[in-house]
Coordinates of C-alpha atoms (C1' of nucleotides) in Angstrom, one line a residue:
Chain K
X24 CA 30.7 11.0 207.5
X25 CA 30.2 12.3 203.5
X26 CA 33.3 15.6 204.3
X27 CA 35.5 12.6 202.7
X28 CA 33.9 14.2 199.3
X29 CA 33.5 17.6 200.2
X30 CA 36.9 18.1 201.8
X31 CA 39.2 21.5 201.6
X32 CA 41.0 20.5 199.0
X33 CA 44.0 18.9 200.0
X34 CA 44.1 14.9 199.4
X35 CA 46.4 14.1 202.3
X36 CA 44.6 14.5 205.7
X37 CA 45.5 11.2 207.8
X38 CA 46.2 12.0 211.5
X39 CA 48.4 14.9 211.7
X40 CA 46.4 17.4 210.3
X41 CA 44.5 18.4 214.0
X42 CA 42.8 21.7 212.2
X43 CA 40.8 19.5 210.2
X44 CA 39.6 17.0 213.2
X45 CA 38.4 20.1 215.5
X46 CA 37.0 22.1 212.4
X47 CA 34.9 18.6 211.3
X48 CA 34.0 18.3 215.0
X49 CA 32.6 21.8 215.6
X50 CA 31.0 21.5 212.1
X51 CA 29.0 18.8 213.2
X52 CA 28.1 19.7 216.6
X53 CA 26.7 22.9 214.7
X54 CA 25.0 20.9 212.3
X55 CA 23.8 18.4 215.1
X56 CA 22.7 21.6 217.4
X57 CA 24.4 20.6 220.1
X58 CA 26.4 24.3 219.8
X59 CA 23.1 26.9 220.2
X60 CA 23.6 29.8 217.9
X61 CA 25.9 32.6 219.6
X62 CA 27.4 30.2 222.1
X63 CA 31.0 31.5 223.2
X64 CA 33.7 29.4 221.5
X65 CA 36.4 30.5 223.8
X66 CA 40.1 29.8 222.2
X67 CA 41.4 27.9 225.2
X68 CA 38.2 26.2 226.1
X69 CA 38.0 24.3 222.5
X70 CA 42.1 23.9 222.2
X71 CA 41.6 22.8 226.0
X72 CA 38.9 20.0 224.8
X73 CA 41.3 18.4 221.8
X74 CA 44.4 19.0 223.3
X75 CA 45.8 21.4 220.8
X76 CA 47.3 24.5 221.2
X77 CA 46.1 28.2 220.3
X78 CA 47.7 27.9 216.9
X79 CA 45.6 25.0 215.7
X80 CA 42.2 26.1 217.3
X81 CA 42.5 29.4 216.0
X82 CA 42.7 28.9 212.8
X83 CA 39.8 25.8 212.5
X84 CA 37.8 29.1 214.5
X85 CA 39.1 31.3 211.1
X86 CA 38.3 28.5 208.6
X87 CA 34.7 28.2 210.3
X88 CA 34.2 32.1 210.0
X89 CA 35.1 31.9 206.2
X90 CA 32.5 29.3 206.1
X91 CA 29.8 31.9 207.7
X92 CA 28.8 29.5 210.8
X93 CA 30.8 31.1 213.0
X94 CA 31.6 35.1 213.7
X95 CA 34.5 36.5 214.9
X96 CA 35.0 39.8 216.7
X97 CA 37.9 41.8 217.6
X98 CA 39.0 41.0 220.9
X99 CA 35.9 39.6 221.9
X100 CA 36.6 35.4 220.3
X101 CA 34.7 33.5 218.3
X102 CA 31.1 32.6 218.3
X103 CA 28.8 30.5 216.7
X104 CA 27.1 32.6 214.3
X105 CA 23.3 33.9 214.7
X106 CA 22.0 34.8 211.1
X107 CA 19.4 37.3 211.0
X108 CA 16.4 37.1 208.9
X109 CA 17.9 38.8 205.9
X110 CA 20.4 36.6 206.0
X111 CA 18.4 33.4 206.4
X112 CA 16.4 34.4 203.0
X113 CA 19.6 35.1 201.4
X114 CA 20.7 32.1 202.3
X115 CA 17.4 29.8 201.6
X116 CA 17.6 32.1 198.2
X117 CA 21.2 30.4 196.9
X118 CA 19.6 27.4 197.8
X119 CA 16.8 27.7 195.5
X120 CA 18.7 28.8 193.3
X121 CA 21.4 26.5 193.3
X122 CA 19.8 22.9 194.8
X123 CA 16.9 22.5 192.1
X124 CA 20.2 22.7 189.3
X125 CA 22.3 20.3 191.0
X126 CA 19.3 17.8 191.4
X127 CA 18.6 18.1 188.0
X128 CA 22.2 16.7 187.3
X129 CA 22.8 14.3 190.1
X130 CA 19.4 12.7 187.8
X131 CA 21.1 12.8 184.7
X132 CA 24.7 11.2 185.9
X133 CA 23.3 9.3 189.2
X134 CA 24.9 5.8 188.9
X135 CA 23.6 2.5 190.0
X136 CA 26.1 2.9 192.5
X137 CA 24.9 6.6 193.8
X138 CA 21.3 5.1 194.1
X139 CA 22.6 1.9 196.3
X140 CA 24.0 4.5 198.4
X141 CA 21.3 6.6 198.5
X142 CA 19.2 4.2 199.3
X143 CA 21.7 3.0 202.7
X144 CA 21.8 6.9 203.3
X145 CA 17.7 6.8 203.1
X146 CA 17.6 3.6 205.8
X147 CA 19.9 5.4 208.0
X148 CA 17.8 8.4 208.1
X149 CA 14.5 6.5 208.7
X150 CA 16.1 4.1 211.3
X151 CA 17.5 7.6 213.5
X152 CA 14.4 8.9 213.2
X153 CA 13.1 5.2 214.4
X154 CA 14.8 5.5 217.4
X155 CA 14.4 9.1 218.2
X156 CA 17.8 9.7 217.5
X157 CA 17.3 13.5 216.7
X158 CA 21.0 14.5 216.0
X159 CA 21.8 12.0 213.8
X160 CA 18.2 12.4 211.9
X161 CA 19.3 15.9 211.4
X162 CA 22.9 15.4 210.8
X163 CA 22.0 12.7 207.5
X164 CA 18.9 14.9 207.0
X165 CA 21.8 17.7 205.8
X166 CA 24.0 15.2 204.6
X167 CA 21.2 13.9 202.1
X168 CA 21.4 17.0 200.4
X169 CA 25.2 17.3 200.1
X170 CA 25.5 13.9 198.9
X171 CA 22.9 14.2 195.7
X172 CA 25.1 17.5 195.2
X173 CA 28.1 15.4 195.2
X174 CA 26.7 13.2 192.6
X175 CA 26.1 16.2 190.6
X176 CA 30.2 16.4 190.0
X177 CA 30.2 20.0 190.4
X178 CA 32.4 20.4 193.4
X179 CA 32.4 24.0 193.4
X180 CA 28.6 24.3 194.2
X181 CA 28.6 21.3 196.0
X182 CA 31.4 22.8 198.2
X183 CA 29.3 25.7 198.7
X184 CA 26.4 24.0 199.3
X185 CA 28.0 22.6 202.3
X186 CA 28.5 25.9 203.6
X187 CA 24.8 26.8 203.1
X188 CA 23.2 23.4 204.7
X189 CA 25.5 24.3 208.0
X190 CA 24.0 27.7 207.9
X191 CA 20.8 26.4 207.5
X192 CA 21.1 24.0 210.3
X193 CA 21.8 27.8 212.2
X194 CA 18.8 29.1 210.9
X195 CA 16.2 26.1 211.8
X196 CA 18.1 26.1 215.2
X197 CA 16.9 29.8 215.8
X198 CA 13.3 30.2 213.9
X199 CA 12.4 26.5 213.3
X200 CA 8.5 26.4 213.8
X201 CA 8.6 22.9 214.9
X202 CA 10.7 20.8 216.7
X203 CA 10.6 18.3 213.7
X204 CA 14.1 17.7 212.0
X205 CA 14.8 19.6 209.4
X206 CA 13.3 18.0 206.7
X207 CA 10.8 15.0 206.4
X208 CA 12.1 11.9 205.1
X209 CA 9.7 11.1 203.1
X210 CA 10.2 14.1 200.8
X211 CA 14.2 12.5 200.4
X212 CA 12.2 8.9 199.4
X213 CA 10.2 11.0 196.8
X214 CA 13.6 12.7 195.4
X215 CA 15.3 9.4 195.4
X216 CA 12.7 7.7 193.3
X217 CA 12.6 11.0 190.8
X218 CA 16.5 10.3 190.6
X219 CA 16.2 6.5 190.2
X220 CA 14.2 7.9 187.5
X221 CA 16.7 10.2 186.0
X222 CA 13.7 12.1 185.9
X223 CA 15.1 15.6 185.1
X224 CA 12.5 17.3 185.0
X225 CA 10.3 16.3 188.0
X226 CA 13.5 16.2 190.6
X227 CA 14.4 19.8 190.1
X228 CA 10.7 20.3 190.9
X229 CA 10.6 17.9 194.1
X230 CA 13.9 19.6 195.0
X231 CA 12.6 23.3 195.5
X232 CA 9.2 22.4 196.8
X233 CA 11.7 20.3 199.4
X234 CA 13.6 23.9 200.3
X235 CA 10.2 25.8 200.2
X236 CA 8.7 23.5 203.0
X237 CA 11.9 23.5 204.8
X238 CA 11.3 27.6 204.6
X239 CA 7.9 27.8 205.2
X240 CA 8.4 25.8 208.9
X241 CA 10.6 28.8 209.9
X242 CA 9.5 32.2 211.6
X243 CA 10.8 35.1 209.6
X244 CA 9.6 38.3 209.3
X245 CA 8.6 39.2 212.5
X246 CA 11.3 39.3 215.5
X247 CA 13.5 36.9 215.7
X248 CA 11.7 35.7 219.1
X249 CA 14.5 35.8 221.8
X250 CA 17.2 36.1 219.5
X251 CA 17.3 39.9 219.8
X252 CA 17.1 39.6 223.8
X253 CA 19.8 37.9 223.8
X254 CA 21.7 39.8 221.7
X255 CA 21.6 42.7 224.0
X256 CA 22.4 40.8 227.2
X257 CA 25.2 39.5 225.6
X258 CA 26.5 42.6 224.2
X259 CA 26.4 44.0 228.0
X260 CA 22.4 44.2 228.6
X261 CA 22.7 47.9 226.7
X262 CA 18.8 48.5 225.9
X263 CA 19.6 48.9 222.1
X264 CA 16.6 51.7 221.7
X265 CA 14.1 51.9 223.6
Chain S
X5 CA 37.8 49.3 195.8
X6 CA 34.3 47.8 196.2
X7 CA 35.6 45.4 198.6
X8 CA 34.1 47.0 201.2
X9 CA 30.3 45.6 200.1
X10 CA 31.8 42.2 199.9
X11 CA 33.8 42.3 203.2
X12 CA 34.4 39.3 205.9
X13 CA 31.6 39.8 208.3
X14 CA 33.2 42.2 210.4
X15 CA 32.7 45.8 209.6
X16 CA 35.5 46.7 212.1
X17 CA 38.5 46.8 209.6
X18 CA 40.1 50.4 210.3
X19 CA 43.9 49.8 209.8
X20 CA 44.5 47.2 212.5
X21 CA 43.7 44.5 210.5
X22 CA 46.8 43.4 208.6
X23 CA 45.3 40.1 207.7
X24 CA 42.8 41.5 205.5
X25 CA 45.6 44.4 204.3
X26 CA 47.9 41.6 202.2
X27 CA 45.0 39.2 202.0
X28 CA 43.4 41.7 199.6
X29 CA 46.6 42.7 198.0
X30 CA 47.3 39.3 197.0
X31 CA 43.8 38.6 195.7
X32 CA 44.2 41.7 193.6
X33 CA 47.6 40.7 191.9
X34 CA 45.7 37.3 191.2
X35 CA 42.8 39.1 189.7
X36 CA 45.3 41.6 187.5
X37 CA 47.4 38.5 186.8
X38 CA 50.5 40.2 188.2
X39 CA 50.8 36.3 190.0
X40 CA 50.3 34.1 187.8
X41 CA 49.0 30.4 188.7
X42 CA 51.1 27.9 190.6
X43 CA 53.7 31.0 191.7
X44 CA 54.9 30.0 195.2
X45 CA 53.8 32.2 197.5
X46 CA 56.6 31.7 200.6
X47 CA 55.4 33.1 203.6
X48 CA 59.0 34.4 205.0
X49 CA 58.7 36.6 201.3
X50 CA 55.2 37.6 201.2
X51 CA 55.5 38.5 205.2
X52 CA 58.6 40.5 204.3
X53 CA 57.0 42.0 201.0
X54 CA 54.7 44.0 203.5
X55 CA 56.6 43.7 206.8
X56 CA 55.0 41.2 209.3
X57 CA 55.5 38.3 210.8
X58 CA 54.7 35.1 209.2
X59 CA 51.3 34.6 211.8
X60 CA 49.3 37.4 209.8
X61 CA 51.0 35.9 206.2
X62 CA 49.9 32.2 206.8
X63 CA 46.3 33.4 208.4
X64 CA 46.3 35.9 204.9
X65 CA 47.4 32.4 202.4
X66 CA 44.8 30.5 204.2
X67 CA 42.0 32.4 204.0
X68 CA 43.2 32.6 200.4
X69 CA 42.9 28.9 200.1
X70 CA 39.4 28.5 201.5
X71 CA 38.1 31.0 198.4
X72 CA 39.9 28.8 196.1
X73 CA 42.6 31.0 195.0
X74 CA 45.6 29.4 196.7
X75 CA 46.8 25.6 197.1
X76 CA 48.2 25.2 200.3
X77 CA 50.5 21.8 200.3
X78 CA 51.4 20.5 203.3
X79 CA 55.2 21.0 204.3
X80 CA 55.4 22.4 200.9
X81 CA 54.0 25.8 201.3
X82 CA 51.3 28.3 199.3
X83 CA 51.1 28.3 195.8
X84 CA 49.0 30.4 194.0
X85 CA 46.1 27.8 192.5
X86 CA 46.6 26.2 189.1
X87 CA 42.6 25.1 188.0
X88 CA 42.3 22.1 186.3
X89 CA 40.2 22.3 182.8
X90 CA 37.4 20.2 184.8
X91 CA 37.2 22.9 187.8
X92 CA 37.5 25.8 185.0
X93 CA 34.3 24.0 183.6
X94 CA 32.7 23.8 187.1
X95 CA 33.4 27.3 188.1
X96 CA 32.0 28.7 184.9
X97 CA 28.7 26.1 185.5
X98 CA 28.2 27.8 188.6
X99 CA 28.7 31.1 187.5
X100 CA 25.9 30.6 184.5
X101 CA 24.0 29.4 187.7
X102 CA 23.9 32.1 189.4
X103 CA 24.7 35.1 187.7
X104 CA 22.0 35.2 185.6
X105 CA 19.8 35.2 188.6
X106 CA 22.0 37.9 190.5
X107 CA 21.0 40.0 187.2
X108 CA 17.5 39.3 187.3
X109 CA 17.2 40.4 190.9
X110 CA 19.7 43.3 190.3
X111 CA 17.5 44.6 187.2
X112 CA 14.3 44.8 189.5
X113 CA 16.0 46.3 192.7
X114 CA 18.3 48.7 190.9
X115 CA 18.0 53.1 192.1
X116 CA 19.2 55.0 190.0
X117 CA 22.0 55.6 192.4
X118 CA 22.9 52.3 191.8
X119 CA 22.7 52.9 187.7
X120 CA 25.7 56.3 188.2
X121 CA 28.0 53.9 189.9
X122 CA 27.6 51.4 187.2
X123 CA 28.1 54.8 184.4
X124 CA 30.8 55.9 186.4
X125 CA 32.1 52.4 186.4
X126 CA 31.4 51.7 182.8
X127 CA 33.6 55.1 182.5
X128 CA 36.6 54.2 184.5
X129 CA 36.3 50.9 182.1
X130 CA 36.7 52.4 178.9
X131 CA 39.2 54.4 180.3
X132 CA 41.6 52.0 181.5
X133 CA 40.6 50.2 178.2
X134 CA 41.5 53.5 176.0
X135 CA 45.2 54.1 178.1
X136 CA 46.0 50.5 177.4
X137 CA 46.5 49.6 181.1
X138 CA 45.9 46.0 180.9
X139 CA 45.7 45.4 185.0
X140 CA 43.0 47.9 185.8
X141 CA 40.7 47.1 183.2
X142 CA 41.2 43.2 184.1
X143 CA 39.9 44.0 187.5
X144 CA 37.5 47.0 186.6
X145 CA 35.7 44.0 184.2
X146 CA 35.8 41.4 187.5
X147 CA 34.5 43.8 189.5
X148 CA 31.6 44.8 187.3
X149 CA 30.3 41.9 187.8
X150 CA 30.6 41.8 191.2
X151 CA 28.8 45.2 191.5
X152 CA 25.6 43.9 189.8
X153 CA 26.0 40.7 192.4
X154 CA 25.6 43.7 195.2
X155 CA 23.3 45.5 193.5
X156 CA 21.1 42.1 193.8
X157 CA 21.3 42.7 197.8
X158 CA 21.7 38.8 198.3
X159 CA 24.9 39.1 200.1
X160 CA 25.6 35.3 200.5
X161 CA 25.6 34.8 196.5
X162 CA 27.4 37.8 196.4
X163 CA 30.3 36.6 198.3
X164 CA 30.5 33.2 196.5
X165 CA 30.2 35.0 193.4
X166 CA 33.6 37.2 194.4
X167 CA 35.4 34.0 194.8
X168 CA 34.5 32.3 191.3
X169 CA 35.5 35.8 189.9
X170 CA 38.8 35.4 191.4
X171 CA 39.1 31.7 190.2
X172 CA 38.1 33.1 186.5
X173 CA 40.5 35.1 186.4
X174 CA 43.1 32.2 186.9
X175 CA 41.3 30.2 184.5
X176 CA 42.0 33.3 181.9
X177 CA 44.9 33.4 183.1
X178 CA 45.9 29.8 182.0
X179 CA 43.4 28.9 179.3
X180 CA 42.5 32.2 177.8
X181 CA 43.5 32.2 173.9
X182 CA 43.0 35.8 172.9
X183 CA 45.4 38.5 175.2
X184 CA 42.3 40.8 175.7
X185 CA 40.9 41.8 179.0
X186 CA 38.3 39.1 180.4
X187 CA 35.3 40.6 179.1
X188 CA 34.4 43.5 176.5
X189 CA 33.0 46.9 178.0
X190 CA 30.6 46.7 175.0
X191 CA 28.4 43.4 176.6
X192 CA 28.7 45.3 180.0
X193 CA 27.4 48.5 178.6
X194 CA 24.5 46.2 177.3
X195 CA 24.1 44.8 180.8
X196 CA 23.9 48.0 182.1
X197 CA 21.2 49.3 179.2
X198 CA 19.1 46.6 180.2
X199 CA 19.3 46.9 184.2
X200 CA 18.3 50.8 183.3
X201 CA 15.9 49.6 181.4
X202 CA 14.5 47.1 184.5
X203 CA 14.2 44.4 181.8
X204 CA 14.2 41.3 184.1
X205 CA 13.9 38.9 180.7
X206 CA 17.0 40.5 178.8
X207 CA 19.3 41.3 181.2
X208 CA 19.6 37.7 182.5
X209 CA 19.8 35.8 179.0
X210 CA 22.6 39.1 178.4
X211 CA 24.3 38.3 181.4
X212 CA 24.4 34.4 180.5
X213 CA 25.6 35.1 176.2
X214 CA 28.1 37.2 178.1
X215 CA 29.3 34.2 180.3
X216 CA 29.3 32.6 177.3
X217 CA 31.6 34.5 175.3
X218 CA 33.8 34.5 177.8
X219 CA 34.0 31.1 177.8
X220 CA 34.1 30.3 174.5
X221 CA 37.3 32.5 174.3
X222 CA 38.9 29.6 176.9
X223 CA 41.1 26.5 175.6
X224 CA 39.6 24.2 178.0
X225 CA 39.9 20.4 177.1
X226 CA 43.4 19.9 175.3
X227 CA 47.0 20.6 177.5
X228 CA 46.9 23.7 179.8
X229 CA 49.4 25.2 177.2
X230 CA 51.9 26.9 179.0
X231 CA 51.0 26.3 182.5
X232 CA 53.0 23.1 182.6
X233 CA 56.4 24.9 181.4
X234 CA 55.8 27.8 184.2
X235 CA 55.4 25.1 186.6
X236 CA 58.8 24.0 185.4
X237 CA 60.6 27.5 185.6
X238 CA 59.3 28.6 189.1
X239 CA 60.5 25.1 190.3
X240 CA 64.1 25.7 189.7
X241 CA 64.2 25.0 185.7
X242 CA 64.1 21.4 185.6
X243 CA 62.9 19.9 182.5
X244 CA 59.7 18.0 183.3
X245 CA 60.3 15.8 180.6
X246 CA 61.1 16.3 176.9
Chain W
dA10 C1' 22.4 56.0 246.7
dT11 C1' 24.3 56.7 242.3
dG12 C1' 27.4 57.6 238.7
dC13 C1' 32.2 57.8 237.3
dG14 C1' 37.1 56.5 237.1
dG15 C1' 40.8 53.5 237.6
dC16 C1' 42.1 48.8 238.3
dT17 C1' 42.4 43.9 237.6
dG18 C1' 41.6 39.6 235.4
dA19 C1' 40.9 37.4 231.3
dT20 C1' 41.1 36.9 226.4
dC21 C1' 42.7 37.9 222.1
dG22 C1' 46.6 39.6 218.6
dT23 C1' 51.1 39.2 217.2
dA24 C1' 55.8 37.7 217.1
dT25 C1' 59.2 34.5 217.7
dA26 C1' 61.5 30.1 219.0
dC27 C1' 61.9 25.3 218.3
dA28 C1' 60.8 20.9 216.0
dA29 C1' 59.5 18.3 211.8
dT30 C1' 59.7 17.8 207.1
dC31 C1' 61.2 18.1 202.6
dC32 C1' 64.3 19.2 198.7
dA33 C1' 68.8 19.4 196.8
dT34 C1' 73.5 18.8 196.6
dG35 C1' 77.4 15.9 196.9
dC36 C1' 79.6 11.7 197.9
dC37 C1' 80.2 7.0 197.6
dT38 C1' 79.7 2.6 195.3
dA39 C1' 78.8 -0.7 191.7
Chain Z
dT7 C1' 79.3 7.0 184.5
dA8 C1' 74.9 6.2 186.6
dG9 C1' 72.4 5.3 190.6
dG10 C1' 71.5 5.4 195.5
dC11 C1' 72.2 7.2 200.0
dA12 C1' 73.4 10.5 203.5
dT13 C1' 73.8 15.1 204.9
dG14 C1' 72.7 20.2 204.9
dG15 C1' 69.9 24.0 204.1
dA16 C1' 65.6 25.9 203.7
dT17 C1' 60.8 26.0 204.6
dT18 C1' 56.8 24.9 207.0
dG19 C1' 54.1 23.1 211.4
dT20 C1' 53.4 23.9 216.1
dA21 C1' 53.8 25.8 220.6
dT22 C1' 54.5 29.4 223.6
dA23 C1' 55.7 34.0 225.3
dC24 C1' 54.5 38.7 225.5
dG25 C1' 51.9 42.9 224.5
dA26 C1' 47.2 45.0 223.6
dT27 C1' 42.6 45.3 224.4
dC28 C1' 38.3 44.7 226.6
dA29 C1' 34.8 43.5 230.3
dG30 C1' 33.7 43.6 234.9
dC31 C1' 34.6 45.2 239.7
dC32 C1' 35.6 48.1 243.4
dG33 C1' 36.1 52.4 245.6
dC34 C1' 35.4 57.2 245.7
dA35 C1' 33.2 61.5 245.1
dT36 C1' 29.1 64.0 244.5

DNA sequence: ATGCGGCTGATCGTATACAATCCATGCCTA
DNA sequence: TAGGCATGGATTGTATACGATCAGCCGCAT
């Protein structure tokens, strides 16, 4: 599931960390859209469905909000965050900015190794897509990413990378254009021959022109279609102006 | 204390909020080096330093620990974080990533409201420079940085960006050779002539020779120096080995 | 009929109690 | 005397109890 080399930090998660397991699982049911952006994620409800107390929901719920895919209000509980546009640009923005760099050095320092895996990750995506598994295609889809950012070695960025592809996942979930997954597989095919390559010059390249067709299949700019709707009705149906 | 630009996501933090309260005063005495790296951090003490309960201390340390500030040990309790010469490496990488960029950005979008607060900044500076009062000027320099970051308007880098300042200042902290402040107030009045000046070229490549000089002041590479014997001391004196 | 005020149920915020784990000290044995 | 083991104290992990706050509902007055 990749988080084995993106983890929190701390080495020693076998079974009894429960945090961890309900974090990982909201994560990816975020990632997988299963969880719509601004969908309720009541404190007893999620401890109710893992069997953990309060406590150990509560603070996966905080670790998720540090993470920016989840917001939580005073009194209110926790939700799964809705970015607005600004912050979908911002976010797309420190992806430009920071995906083109680690793609340049996942080309220098990719191993044999990375590419064989790679590769595997590349036949899993085309085989989900094969069989019109859509979560999966769009889980692997973000996971393709995070993995070339873990070849990189920086595990700062590629920490915080994570943290961006989840908040993308958000962001396609609310103004995605298509109904495509994210990305196109065949773009990943083109970056892992540029890799195999250690072609540093051309992957950075691929890399952004990857992010900017990602971006250009979303719907900025204008309003954010029924997002703003349903902001109001769940805020209490309080006409916000006019 | 400018953390209100860079604040969680809620913007609901009147005095209720205790969490945030020793949350921020511990990311202070990291950034002015009153705590110095791998100090335990026991949650009875740090909930009795500012009276409550240990709930709002161990939400506090581990909201600490996802910025990267804090080690969190399992049955062993918080420690303030102790970064490896390899992370010290990657956190700079990813600060020549990005702030450059941040300056960029911030040299085309600065008002010249935005230019007094940097002056009066640059001021206070000096100031704390010129009354030898080590700790403010520490933190005044961090938080220069992190004014330009805001001044930017991408919010997301800005926030990542206030985390690696943090880290840097633990990884002066341990590795720095010279016992000056982080960075000089000369390079930042630089910064600031170019971002007056709207010079989108300069005021990056300043930004990144000013990364650079802050690194190169670092002992990276060989022993951490004295980390190892504080280690020793705060863990009850015992000899680690000679 | 409509708007306002108080009430009730539910949810979150915080504190505390109890269990599990670890570290250290001291004792016993070889 | 040195090493290993058992025990005690301290600290953290988790669950739960209680208080605070908010949203929605009902009844009343206008």
């Amino acid at each position: 599931m990749l988080n084995d080399a993106l983890g929190t930090g701390d080495g020693t998660r076998s079974a009894a960390d429960q945090t961890h397991r309900i974090q990982e699982a909201i994560y990816d049911a975020i990632v997988e859209q299963r969880l719509p952006p601004g969908t309720k994620l009541s404190e007893a409800e999620v401890g109710a469905a893992f069997a953990v107390s309060r406590t150990i929901t509560r603070r996966a719920l905080h670790a998720l909000a540090h993470a920016g895919i989840v917001t939580i209000e005073r009194n209110r509980g926790a939700f799964v965050a809705r970015p607005d546009p600004e912050e979908a640009r911002q976010v797309f923005a420190a992806r430009r900015l920071v995906e083109p760099d680690l793609t340049r050095s996942a080309a220098r320092a990719c191993t044999r190794a990375d590419l064989a895996r790679l590769r595997k990750h590349l036949d899993a995506e085309a085989a989900a897509l094969k069989r019109d598994d859509r979560r999966t295609a769009i889980r692997l889809s973000g996971d393709f990413h995070l993995r070339i950012a873990d070849i990189s070695g920086n595990a700062v960025l590629a920490r915080f990378l994570r943290d961006l592809t989840a908040r993308t996942s958000l962001i396609v979930a609310i103004y995605g254009r298509s109904r495509a997954s994210a990305c196109g597989v065949d773009e990943h095919r083109e970056l892992y021959e540029m890799l195999a390559r250690h072609d540093e010059k051309g992957a950075p390249l691929a890399m952004l022109h990857h992010l900017d067709h990602i971006e250009a299949d979303l719907d900025l700019g204008d309003a954010p279609d029924g997002a703003v709707d349903l902001a109001a009705i769940l805020r209490g149906a309080a006409a916000p102006r006019d």
